[in-house]
Short mmCIF file of N, CA and C in Angstrom, two decimals:
data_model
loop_
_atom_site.label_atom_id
_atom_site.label_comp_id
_atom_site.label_asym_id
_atom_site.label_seq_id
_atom_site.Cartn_x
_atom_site.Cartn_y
_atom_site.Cartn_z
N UNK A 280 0.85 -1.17 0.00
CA UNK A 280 0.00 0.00 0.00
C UNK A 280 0.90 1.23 0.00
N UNK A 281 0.53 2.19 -0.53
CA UNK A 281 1.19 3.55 -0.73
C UNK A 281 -0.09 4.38 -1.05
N UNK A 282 1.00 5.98 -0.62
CA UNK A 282 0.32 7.03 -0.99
C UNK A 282 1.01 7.68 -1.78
N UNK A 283 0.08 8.35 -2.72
CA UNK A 283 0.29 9.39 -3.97
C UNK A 283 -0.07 10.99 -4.08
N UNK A 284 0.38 11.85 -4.14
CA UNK A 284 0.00 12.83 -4.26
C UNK A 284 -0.13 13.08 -5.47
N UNK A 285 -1.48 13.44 -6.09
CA UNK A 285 -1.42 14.70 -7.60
C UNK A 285 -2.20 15.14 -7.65
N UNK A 286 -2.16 16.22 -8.60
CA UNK A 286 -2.87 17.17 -9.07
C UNK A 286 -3.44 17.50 -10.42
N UNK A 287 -3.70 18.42 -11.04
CA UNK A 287 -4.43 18.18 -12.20
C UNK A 287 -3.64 18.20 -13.44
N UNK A 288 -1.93 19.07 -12.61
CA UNK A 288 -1.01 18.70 -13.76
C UNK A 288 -0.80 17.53 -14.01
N UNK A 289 -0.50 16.89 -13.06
CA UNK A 289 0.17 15.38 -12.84
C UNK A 289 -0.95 14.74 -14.10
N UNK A 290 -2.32 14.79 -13.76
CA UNK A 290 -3.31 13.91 -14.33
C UNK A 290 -3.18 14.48 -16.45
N UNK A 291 -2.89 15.65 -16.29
CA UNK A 291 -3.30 16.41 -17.89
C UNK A 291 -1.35 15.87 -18.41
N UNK A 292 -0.83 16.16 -17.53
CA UNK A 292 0.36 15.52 -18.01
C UNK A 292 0.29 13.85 -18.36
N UNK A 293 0.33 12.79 -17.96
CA UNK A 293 -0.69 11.41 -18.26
C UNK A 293 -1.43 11.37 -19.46
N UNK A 294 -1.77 12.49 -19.56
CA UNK A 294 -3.06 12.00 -20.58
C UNK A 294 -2.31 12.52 -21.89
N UNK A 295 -1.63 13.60 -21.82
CA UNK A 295 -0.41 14.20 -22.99
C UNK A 295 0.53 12.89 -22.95
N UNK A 296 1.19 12.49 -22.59
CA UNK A 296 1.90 11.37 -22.67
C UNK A 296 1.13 10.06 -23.99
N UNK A 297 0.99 10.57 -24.88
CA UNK A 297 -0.27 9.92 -26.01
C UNK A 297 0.54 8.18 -26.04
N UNK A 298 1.32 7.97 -26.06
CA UNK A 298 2.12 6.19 -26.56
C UNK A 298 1.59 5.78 -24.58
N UNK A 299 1.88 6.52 -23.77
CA UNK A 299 1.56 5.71 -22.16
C UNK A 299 0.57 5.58 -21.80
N UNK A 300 -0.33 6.91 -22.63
CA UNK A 300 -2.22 6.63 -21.59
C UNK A 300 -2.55 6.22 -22.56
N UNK A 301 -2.41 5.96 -24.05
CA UNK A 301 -3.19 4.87 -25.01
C UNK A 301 -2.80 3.54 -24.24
N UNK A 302 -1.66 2.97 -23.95
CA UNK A 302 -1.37 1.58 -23.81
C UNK A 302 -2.23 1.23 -22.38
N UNK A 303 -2.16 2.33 -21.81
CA UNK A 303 -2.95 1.92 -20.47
C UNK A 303 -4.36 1.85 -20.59
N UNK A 304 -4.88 2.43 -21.31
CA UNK A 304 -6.16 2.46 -22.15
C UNK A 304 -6.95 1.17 -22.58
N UNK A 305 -5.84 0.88 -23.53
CA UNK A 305 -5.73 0.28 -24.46
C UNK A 305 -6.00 -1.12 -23.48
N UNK A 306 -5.10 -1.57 -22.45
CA UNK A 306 -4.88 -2.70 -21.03
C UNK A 306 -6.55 -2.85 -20.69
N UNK A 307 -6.57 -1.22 -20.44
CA UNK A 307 -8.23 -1.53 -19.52
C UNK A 307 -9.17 -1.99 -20.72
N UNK A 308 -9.02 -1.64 -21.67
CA UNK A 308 -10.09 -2.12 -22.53
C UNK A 308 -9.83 -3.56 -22.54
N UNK A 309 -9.33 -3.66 -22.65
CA UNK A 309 -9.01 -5.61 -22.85
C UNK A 309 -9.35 -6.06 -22.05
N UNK A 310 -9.14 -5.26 -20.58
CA UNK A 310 -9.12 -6.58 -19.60
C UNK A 310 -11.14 -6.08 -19.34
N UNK A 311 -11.61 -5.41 -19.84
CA UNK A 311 -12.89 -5.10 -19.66
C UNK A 311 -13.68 -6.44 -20.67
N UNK A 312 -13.18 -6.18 -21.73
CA UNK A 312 -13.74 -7.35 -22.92
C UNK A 312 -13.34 -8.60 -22.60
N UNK A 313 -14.51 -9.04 -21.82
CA UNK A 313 -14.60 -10.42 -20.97
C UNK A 313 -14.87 -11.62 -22.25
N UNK A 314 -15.04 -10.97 -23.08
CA UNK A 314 -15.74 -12.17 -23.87
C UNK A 314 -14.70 -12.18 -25.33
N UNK A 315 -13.46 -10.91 -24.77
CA UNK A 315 -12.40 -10.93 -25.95
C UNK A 315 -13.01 -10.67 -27.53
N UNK A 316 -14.03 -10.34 -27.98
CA UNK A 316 -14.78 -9.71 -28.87
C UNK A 316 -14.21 -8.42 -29.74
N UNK A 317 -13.84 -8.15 -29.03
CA UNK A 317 -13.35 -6.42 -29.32
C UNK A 317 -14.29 -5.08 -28.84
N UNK A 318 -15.18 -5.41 -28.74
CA UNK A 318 -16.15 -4.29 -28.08
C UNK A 318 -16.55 -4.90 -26.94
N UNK A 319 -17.06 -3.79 -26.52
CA UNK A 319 -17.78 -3.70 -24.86
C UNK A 319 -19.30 -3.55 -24.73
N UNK A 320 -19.92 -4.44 -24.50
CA UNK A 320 -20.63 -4.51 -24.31
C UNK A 320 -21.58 -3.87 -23.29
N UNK A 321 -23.14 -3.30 -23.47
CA UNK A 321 -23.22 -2.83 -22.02
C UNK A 321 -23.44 -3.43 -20.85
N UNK A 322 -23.50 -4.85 -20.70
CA UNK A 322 -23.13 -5.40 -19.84
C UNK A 322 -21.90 -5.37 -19.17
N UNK A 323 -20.82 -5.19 -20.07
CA UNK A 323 -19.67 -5.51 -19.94
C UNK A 323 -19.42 -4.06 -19.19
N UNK A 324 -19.47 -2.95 -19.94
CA UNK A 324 -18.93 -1.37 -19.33
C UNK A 324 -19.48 -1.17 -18.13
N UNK A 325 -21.01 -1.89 -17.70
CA UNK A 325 -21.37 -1.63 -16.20
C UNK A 325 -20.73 -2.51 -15.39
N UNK A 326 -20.17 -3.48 -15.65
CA UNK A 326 -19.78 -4.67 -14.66
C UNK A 326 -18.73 -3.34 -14.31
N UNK A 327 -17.60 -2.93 -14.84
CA UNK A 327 -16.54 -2.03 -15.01
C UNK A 327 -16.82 -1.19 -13.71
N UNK A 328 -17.95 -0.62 -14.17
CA UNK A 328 -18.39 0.71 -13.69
C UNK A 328 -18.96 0.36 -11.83
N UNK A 329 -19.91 -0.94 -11.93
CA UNK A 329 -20.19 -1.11 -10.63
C UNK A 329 -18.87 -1.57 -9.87
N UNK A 330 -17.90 -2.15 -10.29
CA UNK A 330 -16.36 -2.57 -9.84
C UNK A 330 -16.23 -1.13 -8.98
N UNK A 331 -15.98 0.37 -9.61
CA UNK A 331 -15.67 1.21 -8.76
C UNK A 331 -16.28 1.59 -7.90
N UNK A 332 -17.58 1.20 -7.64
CA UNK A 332 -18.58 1.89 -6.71
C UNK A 332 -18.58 2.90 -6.40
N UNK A 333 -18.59 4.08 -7.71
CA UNK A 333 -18.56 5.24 -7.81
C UNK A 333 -20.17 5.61 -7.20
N UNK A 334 -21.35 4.41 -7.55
CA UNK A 334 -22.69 5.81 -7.36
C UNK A 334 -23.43 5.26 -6.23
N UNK A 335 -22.41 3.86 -5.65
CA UNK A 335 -23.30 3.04 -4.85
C UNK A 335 -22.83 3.36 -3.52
N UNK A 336 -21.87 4.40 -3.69
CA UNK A 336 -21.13 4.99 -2.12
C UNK A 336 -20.90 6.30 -2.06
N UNK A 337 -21.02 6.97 -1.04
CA UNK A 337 -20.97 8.51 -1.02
C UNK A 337 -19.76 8.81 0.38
N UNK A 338 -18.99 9.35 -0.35
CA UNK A 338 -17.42 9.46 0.22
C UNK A 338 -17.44 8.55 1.60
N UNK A 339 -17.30 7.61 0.91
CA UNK A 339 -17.12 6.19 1.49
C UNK A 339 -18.26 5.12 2.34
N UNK A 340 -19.72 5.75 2.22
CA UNK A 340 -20.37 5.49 3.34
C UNK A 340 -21.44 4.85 1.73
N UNK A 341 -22.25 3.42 2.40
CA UNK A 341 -22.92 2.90 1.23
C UNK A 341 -24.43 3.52 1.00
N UNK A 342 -24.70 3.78 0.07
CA UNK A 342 -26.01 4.56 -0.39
C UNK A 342 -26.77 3.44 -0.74
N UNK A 343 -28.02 3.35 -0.25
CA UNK A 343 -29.06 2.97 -1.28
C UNK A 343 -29.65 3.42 -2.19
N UNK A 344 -29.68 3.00 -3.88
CA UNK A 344 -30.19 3.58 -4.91
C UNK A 344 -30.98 2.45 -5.64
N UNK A 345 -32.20 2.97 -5.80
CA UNK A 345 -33.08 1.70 -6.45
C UNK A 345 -32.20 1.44 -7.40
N UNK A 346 -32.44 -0.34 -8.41
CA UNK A 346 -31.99 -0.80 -9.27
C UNK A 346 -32.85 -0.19 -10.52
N UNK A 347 -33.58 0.36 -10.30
CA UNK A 347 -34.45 1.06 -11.81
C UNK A 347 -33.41 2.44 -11.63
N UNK A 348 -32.80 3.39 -11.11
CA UNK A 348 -32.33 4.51 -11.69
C UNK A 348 -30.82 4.15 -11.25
N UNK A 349 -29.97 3.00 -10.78
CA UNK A 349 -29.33 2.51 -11.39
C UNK A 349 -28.92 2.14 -12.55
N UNK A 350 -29.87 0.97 -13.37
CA UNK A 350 -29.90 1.28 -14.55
C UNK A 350 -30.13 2.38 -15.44
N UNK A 351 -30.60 2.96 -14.98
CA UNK A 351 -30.96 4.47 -16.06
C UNK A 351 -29.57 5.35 -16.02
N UNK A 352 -28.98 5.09 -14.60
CA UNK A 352 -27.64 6.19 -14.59
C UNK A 352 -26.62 5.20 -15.99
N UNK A 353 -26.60 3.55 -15.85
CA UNK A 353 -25.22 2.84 -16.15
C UNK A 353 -25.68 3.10 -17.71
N UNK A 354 -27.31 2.91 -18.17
CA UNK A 354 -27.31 3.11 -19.52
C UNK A 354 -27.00 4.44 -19.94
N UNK A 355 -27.02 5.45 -19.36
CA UNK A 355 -26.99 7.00 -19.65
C UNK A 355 -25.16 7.11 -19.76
N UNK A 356 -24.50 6.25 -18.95
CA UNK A 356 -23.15 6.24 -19.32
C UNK A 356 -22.94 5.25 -20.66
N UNK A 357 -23.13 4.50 -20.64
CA UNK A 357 -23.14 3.28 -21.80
C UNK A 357 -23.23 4.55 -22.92
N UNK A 358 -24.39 4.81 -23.16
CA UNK A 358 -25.07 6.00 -24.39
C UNK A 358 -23.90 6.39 -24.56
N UNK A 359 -23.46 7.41 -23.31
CA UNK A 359 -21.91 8.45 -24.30
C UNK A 359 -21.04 8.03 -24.25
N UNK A 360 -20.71 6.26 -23.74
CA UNK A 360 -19.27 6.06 -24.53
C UNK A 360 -19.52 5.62 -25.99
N UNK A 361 -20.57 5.04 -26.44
CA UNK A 361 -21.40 4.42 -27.43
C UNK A 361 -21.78 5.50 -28.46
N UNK A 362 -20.56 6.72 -28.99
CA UNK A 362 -20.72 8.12 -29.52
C UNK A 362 -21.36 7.61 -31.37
N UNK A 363 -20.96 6.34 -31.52
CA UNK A 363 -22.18 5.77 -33.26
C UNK A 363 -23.22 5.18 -32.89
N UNK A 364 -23.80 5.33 -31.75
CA UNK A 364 -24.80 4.48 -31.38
C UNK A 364 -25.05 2.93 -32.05
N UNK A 365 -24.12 1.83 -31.68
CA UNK A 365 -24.09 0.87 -33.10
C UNK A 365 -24.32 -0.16 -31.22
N UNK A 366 -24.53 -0.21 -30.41
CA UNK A 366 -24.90 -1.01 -29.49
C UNK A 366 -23.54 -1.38 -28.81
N UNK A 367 -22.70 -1.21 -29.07
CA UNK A 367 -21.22 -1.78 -28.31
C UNK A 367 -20.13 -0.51 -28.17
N UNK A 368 -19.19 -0.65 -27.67
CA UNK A 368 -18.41 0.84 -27.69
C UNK A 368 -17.09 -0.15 -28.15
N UNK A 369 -16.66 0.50 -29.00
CA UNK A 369 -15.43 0.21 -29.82
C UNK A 369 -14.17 0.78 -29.02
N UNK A 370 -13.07 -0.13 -29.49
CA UNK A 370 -11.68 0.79 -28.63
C UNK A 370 -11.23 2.20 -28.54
N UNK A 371 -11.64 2.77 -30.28
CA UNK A 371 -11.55 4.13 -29.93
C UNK A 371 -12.61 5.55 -29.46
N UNK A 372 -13.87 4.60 -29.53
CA UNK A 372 -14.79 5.19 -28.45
C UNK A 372 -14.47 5.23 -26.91
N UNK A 373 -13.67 4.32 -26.45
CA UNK A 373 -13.25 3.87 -25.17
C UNK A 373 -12.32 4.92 -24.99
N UNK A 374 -10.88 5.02 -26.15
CA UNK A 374 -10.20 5.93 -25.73
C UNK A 374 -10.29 7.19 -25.66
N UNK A 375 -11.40 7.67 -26.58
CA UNK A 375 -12.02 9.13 -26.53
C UNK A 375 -12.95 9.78 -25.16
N UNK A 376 -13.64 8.47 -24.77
CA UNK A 376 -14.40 8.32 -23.49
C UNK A 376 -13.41 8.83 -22.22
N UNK A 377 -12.52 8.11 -22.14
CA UNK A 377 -11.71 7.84 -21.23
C UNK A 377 -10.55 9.71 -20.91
N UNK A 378 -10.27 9.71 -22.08
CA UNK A 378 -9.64 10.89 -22.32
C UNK A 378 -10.33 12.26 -21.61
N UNK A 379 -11.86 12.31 -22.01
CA UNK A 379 -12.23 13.08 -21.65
C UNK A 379 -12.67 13.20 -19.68
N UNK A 380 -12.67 11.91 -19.79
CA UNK A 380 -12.94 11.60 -18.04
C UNK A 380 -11.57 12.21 -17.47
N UNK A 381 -10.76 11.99 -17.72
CA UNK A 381 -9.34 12.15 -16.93
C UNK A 381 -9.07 13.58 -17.27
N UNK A 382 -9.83 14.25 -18.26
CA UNK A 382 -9.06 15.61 -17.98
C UNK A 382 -9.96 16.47 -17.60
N UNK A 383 -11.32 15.65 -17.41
CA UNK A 383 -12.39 16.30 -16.11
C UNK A 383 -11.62 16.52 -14.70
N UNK A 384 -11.55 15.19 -14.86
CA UNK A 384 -10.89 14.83 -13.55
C UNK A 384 -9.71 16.00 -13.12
N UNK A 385 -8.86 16.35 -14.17
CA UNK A 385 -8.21 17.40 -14.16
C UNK A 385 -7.85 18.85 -14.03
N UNK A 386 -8.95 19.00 -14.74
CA UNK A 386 -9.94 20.20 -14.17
C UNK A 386 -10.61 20.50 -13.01
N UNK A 387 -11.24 19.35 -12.32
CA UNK A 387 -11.63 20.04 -11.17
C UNK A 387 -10.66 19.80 -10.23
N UNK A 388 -9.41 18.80 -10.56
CA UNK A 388 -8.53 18.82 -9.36
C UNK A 388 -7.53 20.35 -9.59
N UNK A 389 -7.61 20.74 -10.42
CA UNK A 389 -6.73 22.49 -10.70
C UNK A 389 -5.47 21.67 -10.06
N UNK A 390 -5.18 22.60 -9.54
CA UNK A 390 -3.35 23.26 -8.64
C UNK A 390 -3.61 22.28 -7.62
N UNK A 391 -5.20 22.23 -6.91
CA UNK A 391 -4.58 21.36 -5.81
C UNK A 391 -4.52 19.85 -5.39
N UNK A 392 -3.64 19.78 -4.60
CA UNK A 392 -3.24 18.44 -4.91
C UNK A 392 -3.57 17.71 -3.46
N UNK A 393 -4.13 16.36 -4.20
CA UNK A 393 -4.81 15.51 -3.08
C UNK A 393 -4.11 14.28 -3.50
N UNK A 394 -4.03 13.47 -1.73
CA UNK A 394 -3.30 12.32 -1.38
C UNK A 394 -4.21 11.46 -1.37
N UNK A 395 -3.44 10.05 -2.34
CA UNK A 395 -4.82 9.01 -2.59
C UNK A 395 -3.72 7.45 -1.62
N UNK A 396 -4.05 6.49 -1.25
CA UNK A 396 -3.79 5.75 -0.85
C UNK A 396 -4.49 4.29 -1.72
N UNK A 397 -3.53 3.87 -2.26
CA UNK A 397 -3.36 3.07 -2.88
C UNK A 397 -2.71 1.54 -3.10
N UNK A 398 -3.30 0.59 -3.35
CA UNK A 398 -2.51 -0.71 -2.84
C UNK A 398 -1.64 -0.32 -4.15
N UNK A 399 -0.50 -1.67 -3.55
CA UNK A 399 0.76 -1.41 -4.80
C UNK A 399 0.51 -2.30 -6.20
N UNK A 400 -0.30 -2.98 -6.07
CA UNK A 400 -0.76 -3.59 -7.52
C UNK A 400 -2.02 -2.50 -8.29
N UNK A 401 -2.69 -1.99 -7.60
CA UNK A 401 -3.51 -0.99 -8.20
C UNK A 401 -3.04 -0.55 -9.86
N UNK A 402 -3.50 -0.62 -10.78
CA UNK A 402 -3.30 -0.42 -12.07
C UNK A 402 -4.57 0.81 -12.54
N UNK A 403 -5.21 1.54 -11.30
CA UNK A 403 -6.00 2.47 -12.25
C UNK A 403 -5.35 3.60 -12.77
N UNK A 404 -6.27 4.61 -14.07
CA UNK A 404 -5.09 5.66 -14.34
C UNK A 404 -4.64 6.62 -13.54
N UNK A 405 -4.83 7.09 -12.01
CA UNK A 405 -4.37 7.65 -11.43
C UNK A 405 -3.64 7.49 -10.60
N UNK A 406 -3.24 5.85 -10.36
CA UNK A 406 -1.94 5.76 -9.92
C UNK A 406 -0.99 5.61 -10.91
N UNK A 407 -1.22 5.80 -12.20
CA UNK A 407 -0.63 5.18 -13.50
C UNK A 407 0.12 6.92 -13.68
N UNK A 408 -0.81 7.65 -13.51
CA UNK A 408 -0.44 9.00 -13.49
C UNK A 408 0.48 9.71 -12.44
N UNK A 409 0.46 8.78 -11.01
CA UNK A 409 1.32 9.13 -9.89
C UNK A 409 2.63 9.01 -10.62
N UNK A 410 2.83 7.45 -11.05
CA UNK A 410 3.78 7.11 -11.13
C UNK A 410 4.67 7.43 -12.45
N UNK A 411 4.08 8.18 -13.46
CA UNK A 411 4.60 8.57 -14.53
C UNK A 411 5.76 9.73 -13.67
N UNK A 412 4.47 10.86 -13.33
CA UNK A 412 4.90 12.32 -12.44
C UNK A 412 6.24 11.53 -11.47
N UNK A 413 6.21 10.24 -10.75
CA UNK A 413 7.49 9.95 -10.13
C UNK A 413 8.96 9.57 -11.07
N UNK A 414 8.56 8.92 -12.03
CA UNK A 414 9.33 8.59 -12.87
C UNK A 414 9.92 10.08 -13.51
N UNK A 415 9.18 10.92 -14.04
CA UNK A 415 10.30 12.22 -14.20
C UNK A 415 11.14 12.94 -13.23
N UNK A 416 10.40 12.66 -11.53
CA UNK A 416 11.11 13.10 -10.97
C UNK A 416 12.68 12.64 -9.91
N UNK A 417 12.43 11.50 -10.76
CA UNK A 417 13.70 10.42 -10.34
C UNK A 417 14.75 10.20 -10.94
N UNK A 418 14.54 11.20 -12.31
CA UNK A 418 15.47 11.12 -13.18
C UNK A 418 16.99 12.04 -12.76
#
């Protein structure tokens, strides 16, 4: 386990890095496509999505949310990674998706910088992004 500090440079820097946050991208998409297909299914992008328990917890404490606007939130995400509406989201829908999440993410983190605690196998992009920002500064 470790802790990371960054900020929104750290994260917009990551995402400029175009050959490191495609390949990492590129990782999560694969390891998302359970069925090795090439697209994602919306089954597949919510399994993803309930993994983080981004809407089923509120800064850390568990929420109850009916399973009817559950689904309505996971399909309403499905929809905009799904930018040809063709029923599946393709890799470079994924990476366009993804791109734009992380430099949200970037934006509202600005200048300041918050400490995340992290196990050491963790592979999401913001420890992917810690560790880029460490790697320049070790040089």
């Amino acid at each position: 386990m470790g802790v990371v500090i960054i900020d929104g440079t750290t994260v917009r820097d990551f995402v400029k890095e175009e050959a490191q946050f495609k390949k990492s991208v590129d990782d999560q998409f694969v390891a998302l496509d359970l069925n090795s297909d090439g697209v994602l299914s919306r089954a597949e992008l919510r399994k993803a999505f309930e993994s983080l328990r981004l809407i089923e917890a509120h800064f850390g404490i568990d929420v109850a949310t009916p399973p009817e606007q559950l689904t309505q939130l996971y399909d309403s995400i499905f929809d905009k990674f799904d930018t040809d509406q063709s029923g599946t989201v393709d890799l470079e829908e994924f990476r366009e998706e993804m791109k734009k999440i992380m430099l949200a993410i970037a934006d509202g983190l600005g200048s300041s910088p918050i400490q995340m605690v992290l196990e050491d196998d963790d592979q999401n992009f913001l420890k992917k992004a810690a560790d880029l920002e460490a790697s320049k500064t070790s040089l």
